[in-house]
Tab-separated table of C-alpha atoms and ligand atoms in Angstrom:
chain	number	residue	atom	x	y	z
A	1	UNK	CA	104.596	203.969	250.747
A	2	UNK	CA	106.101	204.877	247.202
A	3	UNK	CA	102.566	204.104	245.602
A	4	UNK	CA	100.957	206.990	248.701
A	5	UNK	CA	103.876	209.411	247.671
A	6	UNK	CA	102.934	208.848	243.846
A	7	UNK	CA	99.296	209.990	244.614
A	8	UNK	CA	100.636	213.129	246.638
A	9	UNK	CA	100.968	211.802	250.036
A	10	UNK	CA	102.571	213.969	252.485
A	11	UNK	CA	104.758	211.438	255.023
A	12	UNK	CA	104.958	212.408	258.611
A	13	UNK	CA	107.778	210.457	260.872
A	14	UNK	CA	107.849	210.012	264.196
A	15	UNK	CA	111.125	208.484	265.532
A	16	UNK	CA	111.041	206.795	268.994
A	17	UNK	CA	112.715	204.328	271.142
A	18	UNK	CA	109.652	202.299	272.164
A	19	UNK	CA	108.306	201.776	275.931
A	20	UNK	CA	105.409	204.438	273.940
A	21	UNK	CA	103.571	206.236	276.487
A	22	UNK	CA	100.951	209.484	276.254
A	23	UNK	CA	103.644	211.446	274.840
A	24	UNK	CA	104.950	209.642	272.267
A	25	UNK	CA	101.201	209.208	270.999
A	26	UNK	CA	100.403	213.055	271.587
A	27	UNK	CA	103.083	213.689	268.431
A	28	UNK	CA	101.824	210.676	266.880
A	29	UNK	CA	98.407	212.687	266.971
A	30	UNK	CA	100.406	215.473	265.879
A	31	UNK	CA	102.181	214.068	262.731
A	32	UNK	CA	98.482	212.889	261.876
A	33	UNK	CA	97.109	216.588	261.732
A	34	UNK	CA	100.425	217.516	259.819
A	35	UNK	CA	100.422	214.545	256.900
A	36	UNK	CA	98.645	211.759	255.628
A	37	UNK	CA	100.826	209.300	255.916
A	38	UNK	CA	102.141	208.750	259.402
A	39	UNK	CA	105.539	206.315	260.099
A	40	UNK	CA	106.910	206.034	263.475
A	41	UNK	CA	110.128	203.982	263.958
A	42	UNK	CA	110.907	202.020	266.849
A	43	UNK	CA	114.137	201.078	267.591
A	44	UNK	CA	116.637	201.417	270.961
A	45	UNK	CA	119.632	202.884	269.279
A	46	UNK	CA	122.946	201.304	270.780
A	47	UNK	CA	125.030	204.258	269.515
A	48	UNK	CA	123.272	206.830	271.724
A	49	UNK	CA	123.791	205.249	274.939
A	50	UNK	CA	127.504	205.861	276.986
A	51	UNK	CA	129.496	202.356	278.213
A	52	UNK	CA	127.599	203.118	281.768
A	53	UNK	CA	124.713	203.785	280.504
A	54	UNK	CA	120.914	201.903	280.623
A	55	UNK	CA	120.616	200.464	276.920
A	56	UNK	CA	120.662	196.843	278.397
A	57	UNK	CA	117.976	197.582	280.704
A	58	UNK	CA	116.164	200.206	278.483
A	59	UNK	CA	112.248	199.341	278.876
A	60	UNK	CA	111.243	197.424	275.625
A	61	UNK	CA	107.554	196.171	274.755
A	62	UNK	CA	107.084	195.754	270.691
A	63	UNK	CA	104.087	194.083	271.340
A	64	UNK	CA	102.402	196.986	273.339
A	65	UNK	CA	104.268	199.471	270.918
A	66	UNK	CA	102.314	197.553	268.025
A	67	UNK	CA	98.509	197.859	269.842
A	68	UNK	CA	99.137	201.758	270.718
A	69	UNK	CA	100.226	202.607	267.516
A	70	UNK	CA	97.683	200.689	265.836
A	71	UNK	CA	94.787	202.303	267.358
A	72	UNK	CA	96.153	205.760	266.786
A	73	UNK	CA	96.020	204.608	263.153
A	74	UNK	CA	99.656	204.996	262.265
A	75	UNK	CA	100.432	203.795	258.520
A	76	UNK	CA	103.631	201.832	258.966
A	77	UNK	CA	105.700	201.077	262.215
A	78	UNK	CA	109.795	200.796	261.646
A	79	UNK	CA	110.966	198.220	264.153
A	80	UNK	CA	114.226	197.543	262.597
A	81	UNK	CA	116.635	195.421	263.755
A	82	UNK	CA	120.331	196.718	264.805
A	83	UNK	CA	121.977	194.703	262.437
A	84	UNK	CA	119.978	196.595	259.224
A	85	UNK	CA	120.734	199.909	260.390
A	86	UNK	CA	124.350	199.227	261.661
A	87	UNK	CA	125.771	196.505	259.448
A	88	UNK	CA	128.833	194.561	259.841
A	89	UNK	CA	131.662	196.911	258.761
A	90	UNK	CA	129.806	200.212	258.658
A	91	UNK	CA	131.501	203.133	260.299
A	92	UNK	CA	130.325	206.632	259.001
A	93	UNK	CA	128.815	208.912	262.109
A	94	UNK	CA	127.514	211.871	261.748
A	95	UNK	CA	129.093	214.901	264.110
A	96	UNK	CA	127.270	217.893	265.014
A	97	UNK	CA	129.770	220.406	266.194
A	98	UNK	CA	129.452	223.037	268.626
A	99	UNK	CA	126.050	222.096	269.935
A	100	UNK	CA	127.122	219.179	271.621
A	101	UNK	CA	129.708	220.961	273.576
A	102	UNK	CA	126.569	221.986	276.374
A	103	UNK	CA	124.192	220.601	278.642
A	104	UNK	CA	124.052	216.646	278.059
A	105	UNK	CA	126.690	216.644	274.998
A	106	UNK	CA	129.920	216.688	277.701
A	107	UNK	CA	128.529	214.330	280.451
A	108	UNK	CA	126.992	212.197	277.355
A	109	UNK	CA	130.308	211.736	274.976
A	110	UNK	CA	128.688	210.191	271.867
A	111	UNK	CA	125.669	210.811	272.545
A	112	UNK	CA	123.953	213.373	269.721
A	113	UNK	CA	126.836	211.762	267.577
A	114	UNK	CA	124.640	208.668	268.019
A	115	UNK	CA	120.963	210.030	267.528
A	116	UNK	CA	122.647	212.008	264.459
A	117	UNK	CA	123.610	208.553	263.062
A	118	UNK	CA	120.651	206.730	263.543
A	119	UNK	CA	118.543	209.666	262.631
A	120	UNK	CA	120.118	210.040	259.244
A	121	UNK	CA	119.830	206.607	258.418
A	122	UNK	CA	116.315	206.821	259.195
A	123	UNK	CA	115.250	209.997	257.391
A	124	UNK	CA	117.661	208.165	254.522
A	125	UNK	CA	114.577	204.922	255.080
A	126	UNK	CA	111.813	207.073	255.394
A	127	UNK	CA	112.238	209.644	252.592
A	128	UNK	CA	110.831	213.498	252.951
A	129	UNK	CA	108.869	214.047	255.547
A	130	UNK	CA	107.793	216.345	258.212
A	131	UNK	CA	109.889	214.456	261.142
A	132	UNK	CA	107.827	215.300	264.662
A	133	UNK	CA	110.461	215.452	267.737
A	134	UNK	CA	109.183	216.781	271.070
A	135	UNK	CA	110.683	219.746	272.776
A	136	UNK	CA	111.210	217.014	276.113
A	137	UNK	CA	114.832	216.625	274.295
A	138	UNK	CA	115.416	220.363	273.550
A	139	UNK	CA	118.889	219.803	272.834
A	140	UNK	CA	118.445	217.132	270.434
A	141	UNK	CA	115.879	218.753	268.803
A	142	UNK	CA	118.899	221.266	268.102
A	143	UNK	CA	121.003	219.053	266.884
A	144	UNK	CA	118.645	217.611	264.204
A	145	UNK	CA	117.697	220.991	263.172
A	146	UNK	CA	121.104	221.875	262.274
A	147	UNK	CA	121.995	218.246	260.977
A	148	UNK	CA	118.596	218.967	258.229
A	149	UNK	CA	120.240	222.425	257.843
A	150	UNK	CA	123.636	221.228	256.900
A	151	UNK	CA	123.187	217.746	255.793
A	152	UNK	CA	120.406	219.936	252.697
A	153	UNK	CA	117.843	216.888	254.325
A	154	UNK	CA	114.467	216.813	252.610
A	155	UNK	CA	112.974	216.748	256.264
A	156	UNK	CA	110.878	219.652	258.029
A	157	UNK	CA	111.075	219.476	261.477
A	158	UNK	CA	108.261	219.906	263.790
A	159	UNK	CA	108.498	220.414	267.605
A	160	UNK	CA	105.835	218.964	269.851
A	161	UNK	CA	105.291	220.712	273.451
A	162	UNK	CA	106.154	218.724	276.767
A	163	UNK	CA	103.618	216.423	277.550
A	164	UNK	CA	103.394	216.108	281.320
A	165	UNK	CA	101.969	213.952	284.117
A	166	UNK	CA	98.934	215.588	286.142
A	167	UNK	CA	101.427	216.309	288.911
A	168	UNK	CA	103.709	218.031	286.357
A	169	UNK	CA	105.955	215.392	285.591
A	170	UNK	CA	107.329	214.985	282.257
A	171	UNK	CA	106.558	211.794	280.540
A	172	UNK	CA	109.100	209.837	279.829
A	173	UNK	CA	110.063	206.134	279.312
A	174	UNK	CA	112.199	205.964	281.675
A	175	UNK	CA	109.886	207.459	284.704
A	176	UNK	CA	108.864	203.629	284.817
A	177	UNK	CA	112.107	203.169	286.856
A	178	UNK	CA	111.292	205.386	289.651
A	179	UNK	CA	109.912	203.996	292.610
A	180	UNK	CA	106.886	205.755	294.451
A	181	UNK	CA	109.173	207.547	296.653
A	182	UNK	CA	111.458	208.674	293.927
A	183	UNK	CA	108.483	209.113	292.147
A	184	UNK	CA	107.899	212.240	294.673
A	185	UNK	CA	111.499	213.590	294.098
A	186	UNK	CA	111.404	213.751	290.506
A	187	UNK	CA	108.763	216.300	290.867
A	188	UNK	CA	111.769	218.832	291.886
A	189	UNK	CA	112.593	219.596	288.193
A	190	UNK	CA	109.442	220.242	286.894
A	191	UNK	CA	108.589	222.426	290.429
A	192	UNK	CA	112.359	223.998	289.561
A	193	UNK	CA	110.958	225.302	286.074
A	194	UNK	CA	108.116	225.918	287.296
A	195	UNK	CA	109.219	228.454	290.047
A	196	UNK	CA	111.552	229.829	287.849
A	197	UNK	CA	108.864	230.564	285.183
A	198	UNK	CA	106.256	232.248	287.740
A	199	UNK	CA	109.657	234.454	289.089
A	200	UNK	CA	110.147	235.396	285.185
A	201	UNK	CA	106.775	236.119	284.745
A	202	UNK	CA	106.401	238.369	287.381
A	203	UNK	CA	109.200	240.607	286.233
A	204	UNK	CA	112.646	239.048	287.620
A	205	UNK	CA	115.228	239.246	284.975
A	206	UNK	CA	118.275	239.079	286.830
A	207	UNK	CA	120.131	235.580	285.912
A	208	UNK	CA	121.788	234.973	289.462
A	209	UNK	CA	118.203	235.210	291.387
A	210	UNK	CA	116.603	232.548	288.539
A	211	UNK	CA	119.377	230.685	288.718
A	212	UNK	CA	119.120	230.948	292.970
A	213	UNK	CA	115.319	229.903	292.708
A	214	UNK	CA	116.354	226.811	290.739
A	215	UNK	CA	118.427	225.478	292.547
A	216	UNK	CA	116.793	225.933	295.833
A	217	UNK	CA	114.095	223.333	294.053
A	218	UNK	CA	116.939	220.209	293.529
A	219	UNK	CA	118.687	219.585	296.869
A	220	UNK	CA	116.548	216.380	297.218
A	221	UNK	CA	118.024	215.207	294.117
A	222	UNK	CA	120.951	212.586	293.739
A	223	UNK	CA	122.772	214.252	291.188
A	224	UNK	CA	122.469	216.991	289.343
A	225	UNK	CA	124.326	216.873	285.893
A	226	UNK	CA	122.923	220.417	285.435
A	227	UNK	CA	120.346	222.919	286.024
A	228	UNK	CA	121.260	225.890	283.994
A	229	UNK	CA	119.547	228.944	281.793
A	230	UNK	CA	121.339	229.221	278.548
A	231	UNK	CA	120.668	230.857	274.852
A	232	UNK	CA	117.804	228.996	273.935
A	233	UNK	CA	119.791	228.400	270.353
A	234	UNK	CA	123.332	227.953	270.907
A	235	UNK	CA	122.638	226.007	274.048
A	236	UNK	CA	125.840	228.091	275.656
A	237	UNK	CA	125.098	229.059	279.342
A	238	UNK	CA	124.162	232.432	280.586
A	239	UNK	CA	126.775	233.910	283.135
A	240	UNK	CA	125.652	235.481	286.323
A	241	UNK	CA	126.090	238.449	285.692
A	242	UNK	CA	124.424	238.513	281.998
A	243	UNK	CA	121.173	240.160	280.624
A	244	UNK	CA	118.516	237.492	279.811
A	245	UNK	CA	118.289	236.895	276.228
A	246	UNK	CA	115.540	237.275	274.177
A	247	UNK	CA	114.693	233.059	274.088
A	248	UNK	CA	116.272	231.759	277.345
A	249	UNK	CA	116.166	227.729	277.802
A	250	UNK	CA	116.034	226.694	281.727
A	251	UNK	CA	117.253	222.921	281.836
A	252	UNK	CA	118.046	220.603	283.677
A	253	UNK	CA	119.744	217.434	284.099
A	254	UNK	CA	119.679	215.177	287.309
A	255	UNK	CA	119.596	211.443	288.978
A	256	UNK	CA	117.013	209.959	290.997
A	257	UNK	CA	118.588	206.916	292.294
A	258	UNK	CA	119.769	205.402	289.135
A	259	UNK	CA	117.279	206.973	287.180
A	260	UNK	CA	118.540	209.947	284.783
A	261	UNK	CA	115.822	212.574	283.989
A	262	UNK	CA	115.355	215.796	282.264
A	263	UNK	CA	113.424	218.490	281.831
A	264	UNK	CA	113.027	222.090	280.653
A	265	UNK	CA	110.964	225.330	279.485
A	266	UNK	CA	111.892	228.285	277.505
A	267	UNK	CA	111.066	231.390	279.545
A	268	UNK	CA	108.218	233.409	277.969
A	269	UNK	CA	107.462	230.591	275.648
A	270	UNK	CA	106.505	227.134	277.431
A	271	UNK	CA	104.365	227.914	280.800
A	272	UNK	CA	104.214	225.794	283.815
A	273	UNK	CA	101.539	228.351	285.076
A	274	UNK	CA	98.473	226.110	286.718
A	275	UNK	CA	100.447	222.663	287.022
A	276	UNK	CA	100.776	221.908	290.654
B	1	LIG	P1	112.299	208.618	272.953
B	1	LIG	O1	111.506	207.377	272.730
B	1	LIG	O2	112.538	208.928	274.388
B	1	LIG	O3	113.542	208.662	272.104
B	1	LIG	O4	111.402	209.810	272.437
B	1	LIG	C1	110.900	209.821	271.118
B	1	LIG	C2	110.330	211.177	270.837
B	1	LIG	O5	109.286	211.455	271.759
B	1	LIG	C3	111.367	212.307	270.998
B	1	LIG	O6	111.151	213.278	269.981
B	1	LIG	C4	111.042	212.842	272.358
B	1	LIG	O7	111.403	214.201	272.523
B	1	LIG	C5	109.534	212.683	272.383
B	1	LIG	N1	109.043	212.686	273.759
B	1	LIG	C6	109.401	211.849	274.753
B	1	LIG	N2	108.766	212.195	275.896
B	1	LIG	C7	108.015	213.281	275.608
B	1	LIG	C8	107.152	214.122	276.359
B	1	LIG	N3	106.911	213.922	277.652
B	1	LIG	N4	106.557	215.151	275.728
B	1	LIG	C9	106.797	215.392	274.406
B	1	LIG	N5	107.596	214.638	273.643
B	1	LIG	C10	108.204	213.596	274.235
C-alpha cells in the first residue's frame, strides 16, 4: 500500500462488520469511483455490542466476504483479529460527547464509544483516506464526522445513500434473522418513512401530525426503541409543538422478535417516493 501511496494513490476505506450483502458492495462501488486504491476491513467489533446484545450470534462468513470483495476488485481486505486491534492491557476509548446522548446512544451505553474505538484504530491502520460509511447508520455517521473533526484525522468522509430491498427494506446484515413473517413486519419502518416523507412532501409541516403518521405505521412492531424526527445534526428531538428545521432526520429504532432494526430518511433530502 505504501509503494501505491508513493506513486500518488488515493486510498478509499470501507469499514464493515462482514455478513457483506448489496449494500456493503454498493459503497464498495462507491469508494472505487472515489480512489484508486480501495481497503475494506472486516471485523465484528466486541466493543460496540451491549452485555445483551447479538455479537455471539452476529452472522459471520470470511469466506463469502473474501469472493464478494474479490470480484468487486477491492485492493486489500482487513480481517483482523480482536486480539491485534484490542491487545492485552490496552484501555484508551475514544468518547464522543453530546451526540451519543440521542436516538441509539442511551438504549446502546457504549455503543458509538465502541465504533469510535475501533474506528480510530482503523483509520490509525489504514492511513488517509476517503472512509465511505452509509447513511443506514445516520447517527454513527455523526459521530465519526465529529471524531475526524476533533481528533484533526487525515480522513474525508463520504456518505453512501440507503440501499434498500425491492419491497423497501433496508439492507442490512442482520435482516438474515427475520423469519418470512417477520420479514413482512419489518416493512413498517421503511412504510413509516415513507408515509411520513409523501405527508412532507405534500406540504405538512406540523411536527405532531408527522410524528402521528409515524407512528400509526409501527403498532405491529415488538418494540420500538424510537421513532422520532430530530435536527438532522445534533440528533436532539423535535418537540411537538416545534417548527421543522431546515434538515429534519425521521428515525427509527424497533424489534422484530429478537431482531433489532433501523432505519431513516432526512425529509426533503432522501425520498422513499416510488418504493412500495
Ligand atoms: P456494518 O457491517 O453493518 O457495520 O456496515 C458497514 C457499513 O455499511 C456502514 O457504513 C453501514 O452504514 C453501511 N451499510 C450497511 N447497510 C447499508 C445499507 N442498506 N445501505 C447503505 N449502507 C449500508
Amino acid at each position: 500500500m505504501s509503494a501505491a501511496r508513493a506513486n500518488g494513490a488515493k486510498v478509499a476505506f470501507v469499514p464493515t462488520m462482514g455478513a457483506l450483502h448489496d449494500g456493503h458492495l454498493s459503497l464498495v462501488r462507491r469508494a472505487k469511483r472515489e480512489a484508486s486504491l480501495v481497503v475494506v476491513s472486516v471485523f465484528v467489533n466486541p466493543t460496540q455490542f451491549g452485555p445483551n446484545e447479538d455479537f455471539a450470534r452476529y452472522p459471520r462468513d470470511l469466506a463469502a466476504d473474501h469472493a464478494k470483495l474479490e470480484a468487486e476488485g477491492v485492493d486489500l481486505v482487513l480481517a483482523p483479529a480482536a486480539e491485534a486491534l484490542y491487545p492485552e492491557g490496552e484501555s484508551t476509548r475514544v468518547s464522543v460527547g453530546m451526540l451519543d446522548q440521542h436516538l441509539c446512544g442511551p438504549l446502546r451505553p457504549g455503543h458509538f464509544e465502541g465504533v469510535a474505538t475501533v474506528l480510530a484504530k482503523l483509520f490509525s491502520v489504514v492511513g488517509p483516506c476517503v472512509a465511505v460509511f452509509g447513511k443506514k447508520d445516520y447517527q454513527q455517521v455523526q459521530v465519526v464526522r465529529r471524531m475526524v473533526r476533533d481528533l484533526l484525522m487525515p480522513v474525508q468522509v463520504s456518505v453512501h445513500p440507503i440501499v434498500r430491498e425491492a419491497d423497501g427494506l433496508a439492507m442490512s446484515s442482520r435482516n438474515a434473522y427475520l423469519e418470512p413473517a417477520q420479514r413482512v413486519v419489518a416493512l413498517s419502518l421503511s412504510r413509516g418513512l415513507r408515509r411520513v416523507d409523501a405527508a412532507h412532501r405534500a406540504g405538512e409541516r406540523n411536527v405532531a401530525r408527522l410524528q402521528a403518521t409515524l407512528d400509526a405505521e409501527l403498532g405491529g412492531l415488538d418494540s420500538v426503541d424510537y421513532a422520532v424526527l430530530a435536527d438532522a445534526d445534533s440528533l436532539v428531538p423535535l418537540q411537538p409543538d416545534a417548527a421543522l428545521g431546515e434538515r429534519t432526520l425521521v428515525a427509527i429504532a424497533g424489534h422484530v422478535g429478537r431482531t433489532r432494526l433501523i432505519d431513516n430518511l432526512v425529509l426533503g433530502e432522501d425520498s422513499l417516493e416510488g418504493a412500495p
